[in-house]
Short mmCIF file of C-alpha atoms in Angstrom, two decimals:
data_model
loop_
_atom_site.label_atom_id
_atom_site.label_comp_id
_atom_site.label_asym_id
_atom_site.label_seq_id
_atom_site.Cartn_x
_atom_site.Cartn_y
_atom_site.Cartn_z
CA MET B 1 -2.84 -286.25 -63.74
CA THR B 2 -5.49 -284.31 -65.65
CA VAL B 3 -5.35 -280.59 -66.42
CA LYS B 4 -8.12 -279.92 -63.93
CA SER B 5 -6.50 -281.92 -61.15
CA THR B 6 -3.17 -280.18 -61.82
CA ALA B 7 -4.85 -276.80 -61.52
CA ARG B 8 -6.45 -277.86 -58.23
CA ALA B 9 -3.09 -279.03 -56.92
CA ARG B 10 -1.45 -275.74 -57.85
CA LYS B 11 -4.24 -273.81 -56.16
CA LYS B 12 -3.83 -275.81 -52.95
CA ALA B 13 -0.07 -275.34 -52.99
CA ALA B 14 -0.14 -271.58 -53.59
CA PRO B 15 2.58 -270.11 -51.34
CA GLY B 16 2.30 -267.19 -48.97
CA VAL B 17 -1.37 -267.57 -48.05
CA PRO B 18 -1.98 -268.35 -44.35
CA ASP B 19 -4.33 -271.21 -43.67
CA THR B 20 -6.62 -268.90 -41.73
CA LEU B 21 -7.19 -266.90 -44.92
CA ARG B 22 -7.86 -269.97 -47.03
CA ALA B 23 -10.93 -270.97 -45.02
CA THR B 24 -14.05 -269.38 -46.43
CA GLY B 25 -17.80 -269.72 -46.23
CA THR B 26 -19.05 -272.15 -43.61
CA ASP B 27 -15.93 -274.34 -43.59
CA ALA B 28 -14.26 -272.31 -40.85
CA GLN B 29 -16.23 -269.36 -39.59
CA PRO B 30 -14.17 -266.67 -37.86
CA GLU B 31 -14.69 -265.82 -34.23
CA LEU B 32 -17.40 -263.33 -33.45
CA VAL B 33 -17.94 -260.95 -30.57
CA GLN B 34 -20.27 -262.54 -28.03
CA LEU B 35 -21.29 -261.33 -24.58
CA LEU B 36 -24.24 -263.66 -24.02
CA THR B 37 -24.07 -267.32 -24.98
CA PRO B 38 -27.05 -269.24 -26.40
CA GLU B 39 -27.38 -270.85 -22.95
CA GLY B 40 -27.78 -267.46 -21.32
CA GLU B 41 -24.30 -267.25 -19.79
CA ARG B 42 -22.79 -263.76 -19.51
CA VAL B 43 -19.23 -263.55 -20.84
CA GLU B 44 -16.76 -260.70 -21.16
CA HIS B 45 -14.85 -259.43 -24.19
CA LYS B 46 -11.68 -257.43 -23.66
CA ASP B 47 -12.33 -255.08 -26.61
CA PHE B 48 -16.04 -254.51 -26.05
CA PRO B 49 -16.83 -254.20 -22.34
CA LEU B 50 -20.45 -253.59 -21.40
CA THR B 51 -21.97 -252.66 -18.06
CA THR B 52 -25.74 -253.02 -17.72
CA THR B 53 -28.20 -252.52 -14.91
CA PRO B 54 -31.04 -254.95 -14.17
CA GLU B 55 -33.46 -252.30 -15.42
CA GLU B 56 -31.62 -252.05 -18.74
CA LEU B 57 -31.62 -255.82 -19.22
CA ARG B 58 -35.34 -256.02 -18.51
CA ALA B 59 -35.95 -253.15 -20.93
CA LEU B 60 -34.02 -254.96 -23.67
CA TYR B 61 -36.06 -258.11 -23.05
CA ARG B 62 -39.25 -256.07 -23.35
CA ASP B 63 -38.03 -254.61 -26.64
CA LEU B 64 -37.28 -258.03 -28.09
CA VAL B 65 -40.63 -259.53 -27.10
CA LEU B 66 -42.76 -256.62 -28.28
CA VAL B 67 -40.91 -256.28 -31.58
CA ARG B 68 -41.39 -259.98 -32.29
CA ARG B 69 -45.09 -259.78 -31.37
CA PHE B 70 -45.63 -256.84 -33.69
CA ASP B 71 -43.83 -258.65 -36.49
CA ALA B 72 -45.91 -261.80 -36.00
CA GLU B 73 -49.11 -259.78 -36.10
CA ALA B 74 -48.03 -258.07 -39.32
CA THR B 75 -47.33 -261.43 -40.93
CA ALA B 76 -50.77 -262.69 -39.89
CA LEU B 77 -52.43 -259.57 -41.25
CA GLN B 78 -50.76 -260.05 -44.61
CA ARG B 79 -51.91 -263.66 -44.74
CA GLN B 80 -55.44 -262.41 -44.08
CA GLY B 81 -55.27 -259.98 -46.99
CA GLU B 82 -54.95 -256.85 -44.85
CA LEU B 83 -51.43 -255.98 -46.06
CA GLY B 84 -50.00 -256.19 -49.54
CA LEU B 85 -46.65 -257.57 -48.42
CA TRP B 86 -44.52 -257.96 -45.29
CA ALA B 87 -40.80 -258.54 -44.72
CA SER B 88 -40.45 -260.34 -41.40
CA LEU B 89 -37.52 -259.79 -39.04
CA LEU B 90 -38.07 -263.06 -37.16
CA GLY B 91 -34.72 -264.14 -35.71
CA GLN B 92 -33.05 -260.76 -36.22
CA GLU B 93 -34.55 -258.93 -33.24
CA ALA B 94 -31.31 -258.80 -31.23
CA ALA B 95 -29.30 -257.27 -34.07
CA GLN B 96 -31.87 -254.53 -34.54
CA VAL B 97 -32.71 -253.77 -30.92
CA GLY B 98 -29.10 -253.91 -29.80
CA SER B 99 -27.90 -251.55 -32.52
CA GLY B 100 -30.96 -249.35 -32.23
CA ARG B 101 -30.49 -248.83 -28.50
CA ALA B 102 -26.82 -247.99 -29.07
CA MET B 103 -27.77 -244.82 -30.93
CA ARG B 104 -27.83 -241.38 -29.35
CA THR B 105 -30.75 -239.01 -29.92
CA GLY B 106 -28.89 -237.05 -32.59
CA ASP B 107 -27.70 -240.09 -34.52
CA TYR B 108 -29.50 -240.83 -37.78
CA ALA B 109 -30.50 -244.26 -39.12
CA PHE B 110 -31.05 -245.26 -42.75
CA PRO B 111 -33.00 -248.57 -42.89
CA THR B 112 -33.93 -251.05 -45.58
CA TYR B 113 -37.50 -252.40 -45.44
CA ARG B 114 -36.96 -254.87 -42.60
CA GLU B 115 -35.71 -252.68 -39.73
CA HIS B 116 -38.91 -252.80 -37.68
CA GLY B 117 -36.91 -253.28 -34.48
CA VAL B 118 -34.79 -250.20 -35.15
CA ALA B 119 -37.96 -248.25 -35.92
CA TRP B 120 -39.30 -249.34 -32.53
CA CYS B 121 -36.15 -248.04 -30.85
CA ARG B 122 -36.56 -244.71 -32.67
CA ASP B 123 -40.15 -244.38 -31.38
CA VAL B 124 -41.83 -244.90 -34.73
CA ASP B 125 -45.38 -246.13 -34.10
CA PRO B 126 -45.79 -249.67 -35.54
CA LEU B 127 -48.99 -248.60 -37.25
CA ASN B 128 -47.04 -246.02 -39.23
CA LEU B 129 -44.87 -248.80 -40.59
CA LEU B 130 -47.86 -250.83 -41.63
CA GLY B 131 -49.57 -247.95 -43.43
CA MET B 132 -47.08 -248.23 -46.28
CA PHE B 133 -47.54 -252.00 -46.57
CA ARG B 134 -51.30 -251.49 -46.62
CA GLY B 135 -50.92 -248.86 -49.31
CA VAL B 136 -52.45 -245.92 -47.44
CA ASN B 137 -49.34 -243.75 -47.00
CA HIS B 138 -45.78 -243.29 -48.23
CA GLY B 139 -44.10 -244.03 -44.92
CA GLY B 140 -46.18 -242.32 -42.30
CA TRP B 141 -43.55 -240.67 -40.10
CA ASP B 142 -41.38 -237.57 -40.20
CA PRO B 143 -37.78 -238.79 -40.72
CA ASN B 144 -36.30 -235.62 -39.25
CA GLU B 145 -38.43 -235.93 -36.12
CA LYS B 146 -37.38 -239.53 -35.47
CA ASN B 147 -33.90 -239.37 -37.04
CA PHE B 148 -35.03 -242.51 -38.82
CA HIS B 149 -35.24 -242.35 -42.59
CA LEU B 150 -38.15 -243.79 -44.56
CA TYR B 151 -37.87 -247.42 -45.60
CA THR B 152 -35.80 -248.00 -48.75
CA ILE B 153 -36.96 -250.69 -51.14
CA VAL B 154 -34.15 -250.25 -53.69
CA ILE B 155 -31.50 -252.70 -52.51
CA GLY B 156 -28.46 -250.92 -51.07
CA ALA B 157 -29.40 -247.39 -52.11
CA GLN B 158 -29.73 -246.23 -48.50
CA THR B 159 -26.00 -246.75 -47.89
CA LEU B 160 -25.27 -243.92 -50.33
CA HIS B 161 -27.90 -241.72 -48.66
CA ALA B 162 -26.35 -242.45 -45.28
CA THR B 163 -22.84 -241.67 -46.49
CA GLY B 164 -23.93 -238.38 -48.00
CA TYR B 165 -25.72 -237.44 -44.79
CA ALA B 166 -22.63 -238.37 -42.79
CA MET B 167 -20.47 -236.21 -45.06
CA GLY B 168 -22.84 -233.35 -44.30
CA ILE B 169 -22.53 -233.96 -40.57
CA SER B 170 -18.76 -233.65 -40.88
CA LYS B 171 -19.02 -230.35 -42.71
CA ASP B 172 -21.48 -229.04 -40.13
CA GLY B 173 -19.17 -230.05 -37.30
CA ALA B 174 -21.97 -231.92 -35.50
CA ASP B 175 -21.21 -234.48 -32.78
CA ASP B 176 -23.43 -237.16 -34.29
CA ALA B 177 -23.04 -240.32 -36.33
CA VAL B 178 -25.03 -242.20 -38.95
CA ILE B 179 -25.87 -245.89 -39.20
CA ALA B 180 -26.82 -247.60 -42.45
CA TYR B 181 -28.55 -250.98 -42.42
CA PHE B 182 -28.36 -253.52 -45.22
CA GLY B 183 -28.37 -257.27 -45.72
CA ASP B 184 -25.80 -259.75 -46.93
CA GLY B 185 -27.39 -259.77 -50.36
CA ALA B 186 -27.10 -256.00 -50.65
CA SER B 187 -23.36 -256.24 -49.97
CA SER B 188 -23.00 -257.40 -53.58
CA GLN B 189 -24.61 -254.23 -54.91
CA GLY B 190 -22.50 -251.52 -56.49
CA ASP B 191 -24.21 -248.86 -54.38
CA VAL B 192 -22.91 -250.41 -51.17
CA ASN B 193 -19.34 -250.63 -52.41
CA GLU B 194 -19.49 -247.07 -53.72
CA ALA B 195 -20.73 -245.96 -50.30
CA PHE B 196 -17.76 -247.74 -48.72
CA THR B 197 -15.40 -245.85 -51.02
CA PHE B 198 -16.86 -242.41 -50.37
CA ALA B 199 -17.17 -242.98 -46.62
CA SER B 200 -13.56 -244.07 -46.39
CA VAL B 201 -12.09 -241.33 -48.57
CA TYR B 202 -14.05 -238.60 -46.81
CA ASN B 203 -13.58 -240.16 -43.35
CA SER B 204 -17.34 -239.94 -42.84
CA PRO B 205 -18.95 -240.71 -39.45
CA VAL B 206 -21.04 -243.64 -40.67
CA VAL B 207 -21.45 -247.19 -39.38
CA PHE B 208 -22.40 -249.78 -41.98
CA PHE B 209 -24.50 -252.41 -40.19
CA CYS B 210 -24.86 -255.57 -42.26
CA GLN B 211 -27.38 -258.09 -40.98
CA ASN B 212 -26.00 -261.26 -42.46
CA ASN B 213 -29.04 -263.51 -42.16
CA GLN B 214 -27.26 -265.87 -44.59
CA TRP B 215 -29.91 -265.86 -47.29
CA ALA B 216 -30.23 -263.20 -49.98
CA ILE B 217 -33.74 -264.37 -50.80
CA SER B 218 -32.84 -267.86 -52.09
CA GLU B 219 -29.06 -267.44 -52.43
CA PRO B 220 -26.74 -268.33 -49.53
CA THR B 221 -23.93 -265.97 -48.57
CA THR B 222 -21.37 -268.51 -49.76
CA THR B 223 -22.39 -267.89 -53.38
CA GLN B 224 -21.63 -264.17 -53.03
CA THR B 225 -18.32 -263.98 -51.20
CA LYS B 226 -15.18 -266.03 -50.58
CA ILE B 227 -14.37 -264.22 -47.35
CA PRO B 228 -16.50 -263.24 -44.34
CA LEU B 229 -18.29 -260.00 -45.10
CA TYR B 230 -16.71 -257.97 -42.33
CA ARG B 231 -13.26 -258.51 -43.88
CA ARG B 232 -14.29 -256.48 -46.90
CA ALA B 233 -13.87 -253.32 -44.85
CA SER B 234 -10.10 -253.66 -44.83
CA GLY B 235 -10.02 -253.33 -48.59
CA PHE B 236 -11.64 -249.92 -48.27
CA GLY B 237 -9.39 -248.79 -45.44
CA PHE B 238 -11.59 -248.99 -42.36
CA PRO B 239 -12.20 -251.55 -39.61
CA GLY B 240 -14.70 -254.36 -39.73
CA VAL B 241 -15.99 -256.57 -36.94
CA ARG B 242 -18.25 -259.61 -36.80
CA VAL B 243 -20.70 -259.82 -33.92
CA ASP B 244 -23.14 -262.49 -32.80
CA GLY B 245 -26.30 -261.07 -34.30
CA ASN B 246 -28.49 -263.09 -31.92
CA ASP B 247 -26.79 -261.56 -28.89
CA VAL B 248 -28.49 -258.28 -28.03
CA LEU B 249 -25.74 -257.33 -25.54
CA ALA B 250 -22.92 -257.85 -28.04
CA CYS B 251 -24.81 -255.91 -30.71
CA LEU B 252 -25.33 -253.08 -28.24
CA ALA B 253 -21.69 -252.96 -27.16
CA VAL B 254 -20.15 -253.24 -30.62
CA THR B 255 -22.50 -250.71 -32.22
CA ARG B 256 -21.99 -248.26 -29.36
CA TRP B 257 -18.23 -248.54 -29.87
CA ALA B 258 -18.54 -248.16 -33.65
CA LEU B 259 -20.73 -245.05 -33.40
CA ASP B 260 -18.32 -243.48 -30.92
CA HIS B 261 -15.43 -244.38 -33.21
CA ALA B 262 -17.17 -242.72 -36.16
CA ARG B 263 -18.31 -239.56 -34.38
CA SER B 264 -14.83 -239.06 -32.93
CA GLY B 265 -13.40 -238.41 -36.39
CA ASN B 266 -11.97 -241.88 -36.98
CA GLY B 267 -14.11 -242.67 -40.02
CA PRO B 268 -16.48 -245.51 -40.88
CA VAL B 269 -16.86 -249.00 -39.43
CA LEU B 270 -18.44 -252.12 -40.90
CA ILE B 271 -20.35 -254.37 -38.52
CA GLU B 272 -21.41 -257.80 -39.71
CA ALA B 273 -24.16 -259.08 -37.44
CA PHE B 274 -24.07 -262.84 -37.98
CA THR B 275 -27.69 -263.91 -37.57
CA TYR B 276 -30.35 -265.97 -39.32
CA ARG B 277 -33.61 -265.23 -41.05
CA MET B 278 -35.97 -267.69 -39.38
CA GLY B 279 -38.86 -267.00 -41.73
CA ALA B 280 -39.37 -266.16 -45.37
CA HIS B 281 -37.63 -263.30 -47.16
CA THR B 282 -41.06 -261.73 -47.53
CA THR B 283 -44.57 -263.15 -47.40
CA SER B 284 -44.30 -263.83 -51.15
CA ASP B 285 -41.41 -266.24 -50.56
CA ASP B 286 -41.30 -269.95 -49.69
CA PRO B 287 -37.99 -270.74 -47.94
CA THR B 288 -38.72 -274.48 -47.86
CA ARG B 289 -37.85 -274.57 -51.56
CA TYR B 290 -34.20 -273.64 -51.08
CA ARG B 291 -33.03 -274.43 -47.54
CA MET B 292 -33.11 -277.43 -45.23
CA ALA B 293 -35.38 -277.62 -42.20
CA GLU B 294 -32.45 -278.93 -40.14
CA GLU B 295 -30.65 -275.62 -40.63
CA THR B 296 -33.57 -273.62 -39.30
CA GLU B 297 -34.00 -275.98 -36.36
CA ALA B 298 -30.35 -275.57 -35.39
CA TRP B 299 -30.74 -271.81 -35.23
CA LYS B 300 -33.75 -272.05 -32.94
CA ALA B 301 -31.33 -272.97 -30.16
CA LYS B 302 -29.65 -269.57 -30.64
CA ASP B 303 -32.87 -267.60 -30.25
CA PRO B 304 -32.15 -264.07 -28.94
CA ILE B 305 -35.18 -263.88 -26.65
CA ILE B 306 -34.64 -267.29 -25.05
CA ARG B 307 -31.01 -266.54 -24.19
CA LEU B 308 -31.77 -263.17 -22.59
CA LYS B 309 -34.64 -264.68 -20.61
CA ALA B 310 -32.28 -267.40 -19.40
CA LEU B 311 -29.84 -264.74 -18.17
CA LEU B 312 -32.57 -262.85 -16.32
CA GLU B 313 -33.74 -266.05 -14.63
CA LYS B 314 -30.25 -267.29 -13.71
CA GLU B 315 -29.25 -263.95 -12.22
CA GLY B 316 -32.57 -263.51 -10.42
CA LEU B 317 -33.21 -260.24 -12.25
CA ALA B 318 -36.80 -261.00 -13.24
CA ASP B 319 -39.59 -263.15 -11.88
CA GLU B 320 -42.66 -264.80 -13.35
CA GLU B 321 -44.73 -261.71 -12.68
CA PHE B 322 -42.40 -259.66 -14.86
CA PHE B 323 -42.50 -262.15 -17.75
CA ALA B 324 -46.29 -262.41 -17.48
CA SER B 325 -46.61 -258.63 -17.63
CA ILE B 326 -44.52 -258.48 -20.80
CA ASP B 327 -46.59 -261.24 -22.39
CA ALA B 328 -49.77 -259.35 -21.52
CA GLU B 329 -48.34 -256.13 -22.96
CA SER B 330 -47.37 -257.94 -26.15
CA GLU B 331 -50.94 -259.21 -26.57
CA GLN B 332 -52.25 -255.68 -26.13
CA LEU B 333 -49.82 -254.49 -28.78
CA GLY B 334 -50.99 -257.20 -31.15
CA LEU B 335 -54.61 -256.21 -30.58
CA ARG B 336 -53.85 -252.51 -31.16
CA VAL B 337 -51.99 -253.29 -34.37
CA ARG B 338 -54.72 -255.60 -35.65
CA GLU B 339 -57.54 -253.18 -34.97
CA GLY B 340 -55.53 -250.20 -36.13
CA VAL B 341 -54.68 -251.70 -39.50
CA ARG B 342 -58.23 -252.79 -40.21
CA SER B 343 -59.57 -249.33 -39.40
CA MET B 344 -57.11 -247.39 -41.55
CA PRO B 345 -59.08 -245.14 -43.91
CA ASP B 346 -58.41 -245.19 -47.61
CA PRO B 347 -56.27 -242.19 -48.58
CA ASP B 348 -57.35 -239.33 -50.81
CA PRO B 349 -56.00 -240.33 -54.25
CA THR B 350 -54.71 -236.80 -54.86
CA LEU B 351 -52.20 -237.18 -52.01
CA ILE B 352 -49.88 -238.85 -54.51
CA PHE B 353 -49.22 -235.42 -56.02
CA ASP B 354 -48.54 -233.55 -52.77
CA HIS B 355 -44.94 -234.46 -51.98
CA VAL B 356 -43.32 -235.06 -55.36
CA TYR B 357 -41.27 -231.88 -54.97
CA ALA B 358 -40.52 -229.68 -51.96
CA GLU B 359 -42.03 -226.66 -53.75
CA PRO B 360 -45.04 -226.33 -56.09
CA HIS B 361 -44.33 -227.59 -59.59
CA ALA B 362 -46.22 -226.62 -62.75
CA LEU B 363 -46.14 -230.10 -64.30
CA VAL B 364 -47.40 -231.76 -61.12
CA ASP B 365 -50.18 -229.17 -60.85
CA GLU B 366 -51.17 -229.98 -64.43
CA GLU B 367 -51.19 -233.72 -63.76
CA ARG B 368 -53.27 -233.22 -60.62
CA ALA B 369 -55.83 -231.21 -62.57
CA GLU B 370 -56.01 -233.89 -65.27
CA TYR B 371 -56.55 -236.59 -62.68
CA LEU B 372 -59.30 -234.62 -60.91
CA GLU B 373 -61.07 -234.12 -64.23
CA TYR B 374 -60.75 -237.82 -65.02
CA ALA B 375 -62.06 -238.89 -61.57
CA ALA B 376 -64.97 -236.46 -61.83
CA SER B 377 -65.99 -238.07 -65.11
CA PHE B 378 -66.87 -241.27 -63.27
CA GLU B 379 -69.19 -239.39 -60.95
CA ALA B 380 -70.87 -237.90 -63.98
CA GLY B 381 -71.23 -241.32 -65.58
CA GLU B 382 -69.11 -240.51 -68.60
CA ASN B 383 -66.86 -243.58 -68.31
CA LEU B 384 -69.42 -246.14 -67.22
#
């Protein structure tokens, strides 16, 4: 027996490790919370009960369809040269809409750059999202008005912002909670793990919502972790749960529970929404170079919109007229987004100096003056 084979044998024979903990990656995925099967069958879960009205189910379907239509239009606009870049959420609509609709008015969300569905739930106009990707504004909405922070490009940094905000909520004695969104790739960042530590030690009312779409750009989750992501929470001293990220009802129920858990003084929760990124990481990416088409095809059968539509049809909660009206509304949204983006005016270049600091700053004033002098020189023909 070789040295390597002996080492493998010893590893397999290691005592005291239950078989259920040996299985990692895709070999034996743990059970996840599911309330709506891919076939559109409603099921119950003893720990996460959910009661919905027909109106609420139809509203969730509308959210999913309109969010996907907006996202598709944004992707098309980027391909036409109207946007500099776009990070599609295709396939992740249920995770975002379900968690977004679980929030109360006073709850605060800290997104990455892909949470277009959460932005929709927080009443952020889609055109405001696209202004940043067109390069005409720095975000376009008031975070304190929407309780939805500006998009964060730095991977994982928003989890620290969310934890600090949650610590402030605790000190203020407010009855609110915070939710921080990040992806499976960001879970490997130091910022995320530091946020876990602070949130746990300070018992902060924050829910960490990880959308595990299984691809950190071109790296699969299995290259980053030996255990399912939600199990990491136990190492920091708070609960973790894995939910079917393509099930809008399960995402709603689990996130609602987690936010209530956090705001009740019980500390943080980690939710791993097990989903799939159906498109590219961003419009600068080509996913065909690193993943198999068969994998993507298999996930099409788990589509969040198809399964909710199947439930509505089976239960007789919506008719063809309803679905046609949603389709028509989605086309109107696409038209508004397309025309709105193309008519966005170029910004005044001096706006870049206006919000560097909360108060006037001598150095910024000096830099603004230098820029104005430089720009004026072109009008005078000095730099031609």
